[in-house]
PDB file of C-alpha atoms in Angstrom:
ATOM      1  CA  UNK A   1      75.003   7.181 -76.759  1.00 44.00           C
ATOM      2  CA  UNK A   2      72.980  10.260 -76.050  1.00 45.00           C
ATOM      3  CA  UNK A   3      69.681   9.732 -74.231  1.00 45.00           C
ATOM      4  CA  UNK A   4      66.764  12.069 -74.513  1.00 47.00           C
ATOM      5  CA  UNK A   5      65.771  14.016 -71.484  1.00 47.00           C
ATOM      6  CA  UNK A   6      62.256  13.063 -70.385  1.00 45.00           C
ATOM      7  CA  UNK A   7      59.681  15.761 -70.847  1.00 47.00           C
ATOM      8  CA  UNK A   8      58.294  17.161 -67.645  1.00 45.00           C
ATOM      9  CA  UNK A   9      54.752  16.127 -66.839  1.00 45.00           C
ATOM     10  CA  UNK A  10      52.196  18.478 -68.217  1.00 44.00           C
ATOM     11  CA  UNK A  11      50.586  20.480 -65.397  1.00 43.00           C
ATOM     12  CA  UNK A  12      47.025  19.579 -64.651  1.00 35.00           C
ATOM     13  CA  UNK A  13      44.441  22.313 -65.082  1.00 39.00           C
ATOM     14  CA  UNK A  14      43.421  23.973 -61.865  1.00 37.00           C
ATOM     15  CA  UNK A  15      39.824  23.062 -62.449  1.00 40.00           C
ATOM     16  CA  UNK A  16      37.993  20.845 -64.838  1.00 40.00           C
ATOM     17  CA  UNK A  17      35.560  22.505 -67.177  1.00 45.00           C
ATOM     18  CA  UNK A  18      31.934  22.097 -66.123  1.00 46.00           C
ATOM     19  CA  UNK A  19      29.974  19.402 -67.868  1.00 43.00           C
ATOM     20  CA  UNK A  20      27.435  20.638 -70.311  1.00 46.00           C
ATOM     21  CA  UNK A  21      23.961  20.278 -68.907  1.00 41.00           C
ATOM     22  CA  UNK A  22      21.830  18.194 -71.179  1.00 43.00           C
ATOM     23  CA  UNK A  23      18.620  19.663 -72.294  1.00 45.00           C
ATOM     24  CA  UNK A  24      15.412  17.766 -71.937  1.00 48.00           C
ATOM     25  CA  UNK A  25      13.528  16.418 -68.985  1.00 47.00           C
ATOM     26  CA  UNK A  26      14.728  17.504 -65.519  1.00 49.00           C
ATOM     27  CA  UNK A  27      16.290  15.003 -63.103  1.00 50.00           C
ATOM     28  CA  UNK A  28      13.855  12.751 -61.229  1.00 49.00           C
ATOM     29  CA  UNK A  29      13.970  14.530 -57.851  1.00 58.00           C
ATOM     30  CA  UNK A  30      13.784  17.925 -59.494  1.00 57.00           C
ATOM     31  CA  UNK A  31      10.968  16.700 -61.702  1.00 65.00           C
ATOM     32  CA  UNK A  32       8.909  15.396 -58.767  1.00 74.00           C
ATOM     33  CA  UNK A  33       9.391  18.619 -56.839  1.00 83.00           C
ATOM     34  CA  UNK A  34       8.428  20.760 -59.812  1.00 83.00           C
ATOM     35  CA  UNK A  35       5.357  18.644 -60.493  1.00 87.00           C
ATOM     36  CA  UNK A  36       4.195  19.036 -56.902  1.00 90.00           C
ATOM     37  CA  UNK A  37       4.812  22.769 -57.043  1.00 91.00           C
ATOM     38  CA  UNK A  38       2.745  22.993 -60.223  1.00 91.00           C
ATOM     39  CA  UNK A  39      -0.111  21.173 -58.492  1.00 93.00           C
ATOM     40  CA  UNK A  40       0.001  23.384 -55.393  1.00 93.00           C
ATOM     41  CA  UNK A  41       0.352  26.714 -57.210  1.00 94.00           C
ATOM     42  CA  UNK A  42      -2.334  25.755 -59.727  1.00 94.00           C
ATOM     43  CA  UNK A  43      -4.696  24.757 -56.898  1.00 95.00           C
ATOM     44  CA  UNK A  44      -4.318  28.211 -55.364  1.00 95.00           C
ATOM     45  CA  UNK A  45      -4.898  29.901 -58.728  1.00 96.00           C
ATOM     46  CA  UNK A  46      -7.944  27.761 -59.540  1.00 96.00           C
ATOM     47  CA  UNK A  47      -9.383  28.517 -56.109  1.00 93.00           C
ATOM     48  CA  UNK A  48      -8.833  32.285 -56.269  1.00 93.00           C
ATOM     49  CA  UNK A  49      -9.275  33.019 -59.992  1.00 94.00           C
ATOM     50  CA  UNK A  50     -11.332  30.050 -61.118  1.00 95.00           C
ATOM     51  CA  UNK A  51     -10.257  27.272 -63.468  1.00 95.00           C
ATOM     52  CA  UNK A  52     -11.578  28.916 -66.625  1.00 95.00           C
ATOM     53  CA  UNK A  53      -9.952  32.257 -65.819  1.00 96.00           C
ATOM     54  CA  UNK A  54      -6.519  30.790 -65.089  1.00 95.00           C
ATOM     55  CA  UNK A  55      -4.180  30.606 -68.083  1.00 92.00           C
ATOM     56  CA  UNK A  56      -1.128  28.429 -68.650  1.00 90.00           C
ATOM     57  CA  UNK A  57       0.933  31.615 -68.462  1.00 90.00           C
ATOM     58  CA  UNK A  58      -0.541  32.346 -65.023  1.00 93.00           C
ATOM     59  CA  UNK A  59       0.562  28.905 -63.856  1.00 92.00           C
ATOM     60  CA  UNK A  60       4.062  29.245 -65.318  1.00 90.00           C
ATOM     61  CA  UNK A  61       4.495  32.693 -63.744  1.00 92.00           C
ATOM     62  CA  UNK A  62       3.378  31.429 -60.331  1.00 92.00           C
ATOM     63  CA  UNK A  63       5.957  28.637 -60.441  1.00 89.00           C
ATOM     64  CA  UNK A  64       8.657  30.822 -62.005  1.00 87.00           C
ATOM     65  CA  UNK A  65       9.218  28.866 -65.198  1.00 82.00           C
ATOM     66  CA  UNK A  66       8.775  29.491 -68.890  1.00 79.00           C
ATOM     67  CA  UNK A  67       5.298  28.992 -70.263  1.00 73.00           C
ATOM     68  CA  UNK A  68       6.137  25.804 -72.128  1.00 72.00           C
ATOM     69  CA  UNK A  69       8.269  24.175 -69.436  1.00 72.00           C
ATOM     70  CA  UNK A  70       5.431  22.633 -67.445  1.00 71.00           C
ATOM     71  CA  UNK A  71       4.457  20.452 -70.418  1.00 72.00           C
ATOM     72  CA  UNK A  72       7.181  18.078 -69.209  1.00 75.00           C
ATOM     73  CA  UNK A  73       4.841  17.274 -66.318  1.00 83.00           C
ATOM     74  CA  UNK A  74       1.319  17.808 -67.661  1.00 89.00           C
ATOM     75  CA  UNK A  75       0.058  17.867 -71.209  1.00 88.00           C
ATOM     76  CA  UNK A  76      -2.913  20.119 -70.521  1.00 91.00           C
ATOM     77  CA  UNK A  77      -4.348  22.407 -67.878  1.00 93.00           C
ATOM     78  CA  UNK A  78      -7.117  19.873 -67.441  1.00 94.00           C
ATOM     79  CA  UNK A  79      -4.576  17.220 -66.403  1.00 94.00           C
ATOM     80  CA  UNK A  80      -3.441  19.530 -63.609  1.00 95.00           C
ATOM     81  CA  UNK A  81      -7.042  19.995 -62.469  1.00 96.00           C
ATOM     82  CA  UNK A  82      -7.561  16.232 -62.245  1.00 96.00           C
ATOM     83  CA  UNK A  83      -4.243  15.791 -60.392  1.00 95.00           C
ATOM     84  CA  UNK A  84      -5.279  18.456 -57.869  1.00 95.00           C
ATOM     85  CA  UNK A  85      -8.562  16.718 -57.143  1.00 95.00           C
ATOM     86  CA  UNK A  86      -7.072  13.223 -56.948  1.00 95.00           C
ATOM     87  CA  UNK A  87      -4.302  14.328 -54.623  1.00 93.00           C
ATOM     88  CA  UNK A  88      -6.732  16.248 -52.446  1.00 93.00           C
ATOM     89  CA  UNK A  89      -9.058  13.276 -52.067  1.00 94.00           C
ATOM     90  CA  UNK A  90      -6.199  10.853 -51.385  1.00 94.00           C
ATOM     91  CA  UNK A  91      -4.801  13.080 -48.637  1.00 93.00           C
ATOM     92  CA  UNK A  92      -8.236  13.622 -47.117  1.00 94.00           C
ATOM     93  CA  UNK A  93      -8.946   9.900 -47.148  1.00 95.00           C
ATOM     94  CA  UNK A  94      -5.596   9.129 -45.500  1.00 95.00           C
ATOM     95  CA  UNK A  95      -6.296  11.717 -42.798  1.00 95.00           C
ATOM     96  CA  UNK A  96      -9.654  10.286 -41.764  1.00 95.00           C
ATOM     97  CA  UNK A  97      -8.485   6.677 -42.105  1.00 95.00           C
ATOM     98  CA  UNK A  98      -5.889   7.546 -39.453  1.00 94.00           C
ATOM     99  CA  UNK A  99      -8.687   8.256 -36.946  1.00 94.00           C
ATOM    100  CA  UNK A 100      -9.225   5.178 -34.781  1.00 88.00           C
ATOM    101  CA  UNK A 101     -13.005   5.411 -34.970  1.00 88.00           C
ATOM    102  CA  UNK A 102     -13.514   1.920 -33.554  1.00 90.00           C
ATOM    103  CA  UNK A 103     -11.794   2.868 -30.302  1.00 94.00           C
ATOM    104  CA  UNK A 104     -13.811   6.067 -29.779  1.00 94.00           C
ATOM    105  CA  UNK A 105     -17.417   6.769 -28.944  1.00 95.00           C
ATOM    106  CA  UNK A 106     -19.713   7.716 -31.796  1.00 95.00           C
ATOM    107  CA  UNK A 107     -19.695  11.383 -30.835  1.00 95.00           C
ATOM    108  CA  UNK A 108     -15.912  11.493 -30.349  1.00 95.00           C
ATOM    109  CA  UNK A 109     -15.410   9.891 -33.759  1.00 96.00           C
ATOM    110  CA  UNK A 110     -17.758  12.406 -35.323  1.00 96.00           C
ATOM    111  CA  UNK A 111     -15.942  15.290 -33.610  1.00 96.00           C
ATOM    112  CA  UNK A 112     -12.612  14.106 -35.038  1.00 96.00           C
ATOM    113  CA  UNK A 113     -14.072  13.675 -38.526  1.00 97.00           C
ATOM    114  CA  UNK A 114     -15.491  17.185 -38.477  1.00 97.00           C
ATOM    115  CA  UNK A 115     -12.177  18.644 -37.259  1.00 96.00           C
ATOM    116  CA  UNK A 116     -10.200  16.910 -39.989  1.00 96.00           C
ATOM    117  CA  UNK A 117     -12.708  17.868 -42.669  1.00 96.00           C
ATOM    118  CA  UNK A 118     -12.706  21.534 -41.652  1.00 96.00           C
ATOM    119  CA  UNK A 119      -8.920  21.545 -41.437  1.00 94.00           C
ATOM    120  CA  UNK A 120      -8.766  20.197 -44.986  1.00 92.00           C
ATOM    121  CA  UNK A 121     -11.086  22.961 -46.143  1.00 92.00           C
ATOM    122  CA  UNK A 122      -9.820  25.922 -44.151  1.00 92.00           C
ATOM    123  CA  UNK A 123      -6.179  25.507 -43.112  1.00 89.00           C
ATOM    124  CA  UNK A 124      -3.482  27.512 -44.945  1.00 86.00           C
ATOM    125  CA  UNK A 125      -2.348  26.041 -48.279  1.00 83.00           C
ATOM    126  CA  UNK A 126      -5.257  23.591 -48.360  1.00 87.00           C
ATOM    127  CA  UNK A 127      -6.754  24.522 -51.712  1.00 92.00           C
ATOM    128  CA  UNK A 128      -7.325  21.018 -53.076  1.00 91.00           C
ATOM    129  CA  UNK A 129     -10.790  20.235 -51.754  1.00 87.00           C
ATOM    130  CA  UNK A 130     -12.282  23.696 -52.415  1.00 89.00           C
ATOM    131  CA  UNK A 131     -11.179  23.256 -56.045  1.00 94.00           C
ATOM    132  CA  UNK A 132     -12.913  19.867 -56.092  1.00 93.00           C
ATOM    133  CA  UNK A 133     -16.092  21.373 -54.678  1.00 90.00           C
ATOM    134  CA  UNK A 134     -16.337  24.365 -56.983  1.00 91.00           C
ATOM    135  CA  UNK A 135     -14.691  23.157 -60.204  1.00 95.00           C
ATOM    136  CA  UNK A 136     -16.202  19.664 -60.493  1.00 94.00           C
ATOM    137  CA  UNK A 137     -18.195  20.739 -63.550  1.00 94.00           C
ATOM    138  CA  UNK A 138     -14.892  21.325 -65.384  1.00 94.00           C
ATOM    139  CA  UNK A 139     -13.767  17.695 -65.039  1.00 95.00           C
ATOM    140  CA  UNK A 140     -14.311  15.655 -68.183  1.00 92.00           C
ATOM    141  CA  UNK A 141     -16.466  12.538 -67.863  1.00 91.00           C
ATOM    142  CA  UNK A 142     -13.666  10.034 -68.523  1.00 90.00           C
ATOM    143  CA  UNK A 143     -11.631  11.398 -65.604  1.00 93.00           C
ATOM    144  CA  UNK A 144     -14.381  11.453 -62.997  1.00 94.00           C
ATOM    145  CA  UNK A 145     -14.447   7.742 -62.117  1.00 94.00           C
ATOM    146  CA  UNK A 146     -11.130   7.705 -60.193  1.00 92.00           C
ATOM    147  CA  UNK A 147     -12.086  10.755 -58.143  1.00 95.00           C
ATOM    148  CA  UNK A 148     -15.575   9.408 -57.430  1.00 95.00           C
ATOM    149  CA  UNK A 149     -14.086   6.110 -56.214  1.00 95.00           C
ATOM    150  CA  UNK A 150     -11.951   8.017 -53.679  1.00 95.00           C
ATOM    151  CA  UNK A 151     -14.917  10.163 -52.652  1.00 95.00           C
ATOM    152  CA  UNK A 152     -17.049   7.055 -52.081  1.00 96.00           C
ATOM    153  CA  UNK A 153     -14.399   5.602 -49.734  1.00 96.00           C
ATOM    154  CA  UNK A 154     -14.228   8.905 -47.879  1.00 96.00           C
ATOM    155  CA  UNK A 155     -17.978   9.117 -47.430  1.00 95.00           C
ATOM    156  CA  UNK A 156     -18.260   5.458 -46.400  1.00 95.00           C
ATOM    157  CA  UNK A 157     -16.281   6.229 -43.237  1.00 95.00           C
ATOM    158  CA  UNK A 158     -18.666   9.087 -42.441  1.00 95.00           C
ATOM    159  CA  UNK A 159     -21.649   6.833 -43.072  1.00 94.00           C
ATOM    160  CA  UNK A 160     -20.339   4.329 -40.527  1.00 94.00           C
ATOM    161  CA  UNK A 161     -19.976   7.015 -37.868  1.00 95.00           C
ATOM    162  CA  UNK A 162     -23.358   8.593 -38.674  1.00 94.00           C
ATOM    163  CA  UNK A 163     -24.999   5.178 -38.315  1.00 93.00           C
ATOM    164  CA  UNK A 164     -23.323   4.816 -34.910  1.00 94.00           C
ATOM    165  CA  UNK A 165     -24.669   8.242 -33.911  1.00 94.00           C
ATOM    166  CA  UNK A 166     -28.166   7.153 -34.894  1.00 92.00           C
ATOM    167  CA  UNK A 167     -27.834   3.956 -32.879  1.00 92.00           C
ATOM    168  CA  UNK A 168     -26.466   5.720 -29.797  1.00 92.00           C
ATOM    169  CA  UNK A 169     -29.149   8.388 -29.899  1.00 91.00           C
ATOM    170  CA  UNK A 170     -26.576  11.190 -30.183  1.00 92.00           C
ATOM    171  CA  UNK A 171     -28.128  12.292 -33.485  1.00 91.00           C
ATOM    172  CA  UNK A 172     -31.727  13.120 -32.682  1.00 82.00           C
ATOM    173  CA  UNK A 173     -34.416  12.514 -35.307  1.00 83.00           C
ATOM    174  CA  UNK A 174     -32.141  11.194 -38.085  1.00 83.00           C
ATOM    175  CA  UNK A 175     -33.127  11.412 -41.762  1.00 86.00           C
ATOM    176  CA  UNK A 176     -31.835   9.745 -44.908  1.00 84.00           C
ATOM    177  CA  UNK A 177     -30.375  13.076 -46.019  1.00 89.00           C
ATOM    178  CA  UNK A 178     -28.232  13.663 -42.932  1.00 89.00           C
ATOM    179  CA  UNK A 179     -24.896  13.331 -44.725  1.00 90.00           C
ATOM    180  CA  UNK A 180     -25.933  15.617 -47.587  1.00 91.00           C
ATOM    181  CA  UNK A 181     -27.178  18.341 -45.237  1.00 92.00           C
ATOM    182  CA  UNK A 182     -24.098  17.986 -43.059  1.00 94.00           C
ATOM    183  CA  UNK A 183     -21.563  18.264 -45.891  1.00 95.00           C
ATOM    184  CA  UNK A 184     -23.501  21.173 -47.329  1.00 93.00           C
ATOM    185  CA  UNK A 185     -23.156  23.079 -44.058  1.00 94.00           C
ATOM    186  CA  UNK A 186     -19.509  22.156 -43.456  1.00 95.00           C
ATOM    187  CA  UNK A 187     -18.340  22.814 -47.007  1.00 94.00           C
ATOM    188  CA  UNK A 188     -19.997  26.223 -47.138  1.00 93.00           C
ATOM    189  CA  UNK A 189     -17.635  27.364 -44.383  1.00 93.00           C
ATOM    190  CA  UNK A 190     -14.969  27.696 -47.089  1.00 90.00           C
ATOM    191  CA  UNK A 191     -16.962  30.706 -48.329  1.00 89.00           C
ATOM    192  CA  UNK A 192     -17.168  32.651 -45.085  1.00 92.00           C
ATOM    193  CA  UNK A 193     -14.507  31.459 -42.631  1.00 92.00           C
ATOM    194  CA  UNK A 194     -11.585  33.859 -42.234  1.00 88.00           C
ATOM    195  CA  UNK A 195      -8.369  32.822 -40.523  1.00 84.00           C
ATOM    196  CA  UNK A 196      -7.511  35.124 -37.660  1.00 83.00           C
ATOM    197  CA  UNK A 197     -11.161  35.969 -37.060  1.00 83.00           C
ATOM    198  CA  UNK A 198     -10.976  34.962 -33.411  1.00 87.00           C
ATOM    199  CA  UNK A 199     -12.087  31.330 -33.664  1.00 92.00           C
ATOM    200  CA  UNK A 200      -9.816  28.388 -34.372  1.00 93.00           C
ATOM    201  CA  UNK A 201     -10.700  25.492 -36.627  1.00 93.00           C
ATOM    202  CA  UNK A 202     -10.923  23.229 -33.564  1.00 94.00           C
ATOM    203  CA  UNK A 203     -13.381  25.604 -31.880  1.00 95.00           C
ATOM    204  CA  UNK A 204     -15.353  25.892 -35.100  1.00 96.00           C
ATOM    205  CA  UNK A 205     -15.555  22.093 -35.253  1.00 96.00           C
ATOM    206  CA  UNK A 206     -16.987  21.961 -31.726  1.00 94.00           C
ATOM    207  CA  UNK A 207     -19.643  24.502 -32.659  1.00 94.00           C
ATOM    208  CA  UNK A 208     -20.411  22.620 -35.873  1.00 95.00           C
ATOM    209  CA  UNK A 209     -20.921  19.324 -34.036  1.00 95.00           C
ATOM    210  CA  UNK A 210     -23.269  20.948 -31.543  1.00 93.00           C
ATOM    211  CA  UNK A 211     -25.200  22.607 -34.396  1.00 92.00           C
ATOM    212  CA  UNK A 212     -25.528  19.376 -36.374  1.00 93.00           C
ATOM    213  CA  UNK A 213     -26.402  17.090 -33.477  1.00 92.00           C
ATOM    214  CA  UNK A 214     -28.375  19.728 -31.556  1.00 85.00           C
ATOM    215  CA  UNK A 215     -27.112  18.331 -28.272  1.00 79.00           C
ATOM    216  CA  UNK A 216     -24.186  19.539 -26.128  1.00 74.00           C
ATOM    217  CA  UNK A 217     -21.291  17.234 -25.353  1.00 72.00           C
ATOM    218  CA  UNK A 218     -21.667  15.291 -22.110  1.00 67.00           C
TER     219      UNK A 218
END
């Protein structure tokens, strides 16, 4: 009885064909990274060109994607603006909450607050708070409450330290407008301070504290 010779095994292909990439939303990690990049690049554009003068094409070009691709992350340019401001306030709040103000003297606490605030305003790639300061009018009413709640927490820490300065006598002749005058002076530095001008942010903070309190450090 004749038996059939078994067929040799079919050789395996040297490489498997690549899987077709599905279209649609990007993977989670990629999506988070792209969203953050959109926020950061948009913040820079809004700061340098202004919110109204920045187009969706400008944003897409800055990130290096097609004009319609960023709609996976944000529905409108306004949503990006709100995200910039919220993220900026959250980071700023975290930074000053990390200062152990209850273990420092009133003046030392104030010095640290001023340093952190100026760093937030003036350090490289810190465009979030300047956008908040100069584009607040562009935020629609229904989106302001969340940002205001963060701002109130931020200012409450300053109020505690300012009250301690009044009590210690470090802030001579206090007024009820101290915080408003102080933030006005500090925030305006975003208009004139130039990195590499010969004074560091830390040195600028020391000068600012002496200007505001009108007394030299002991």
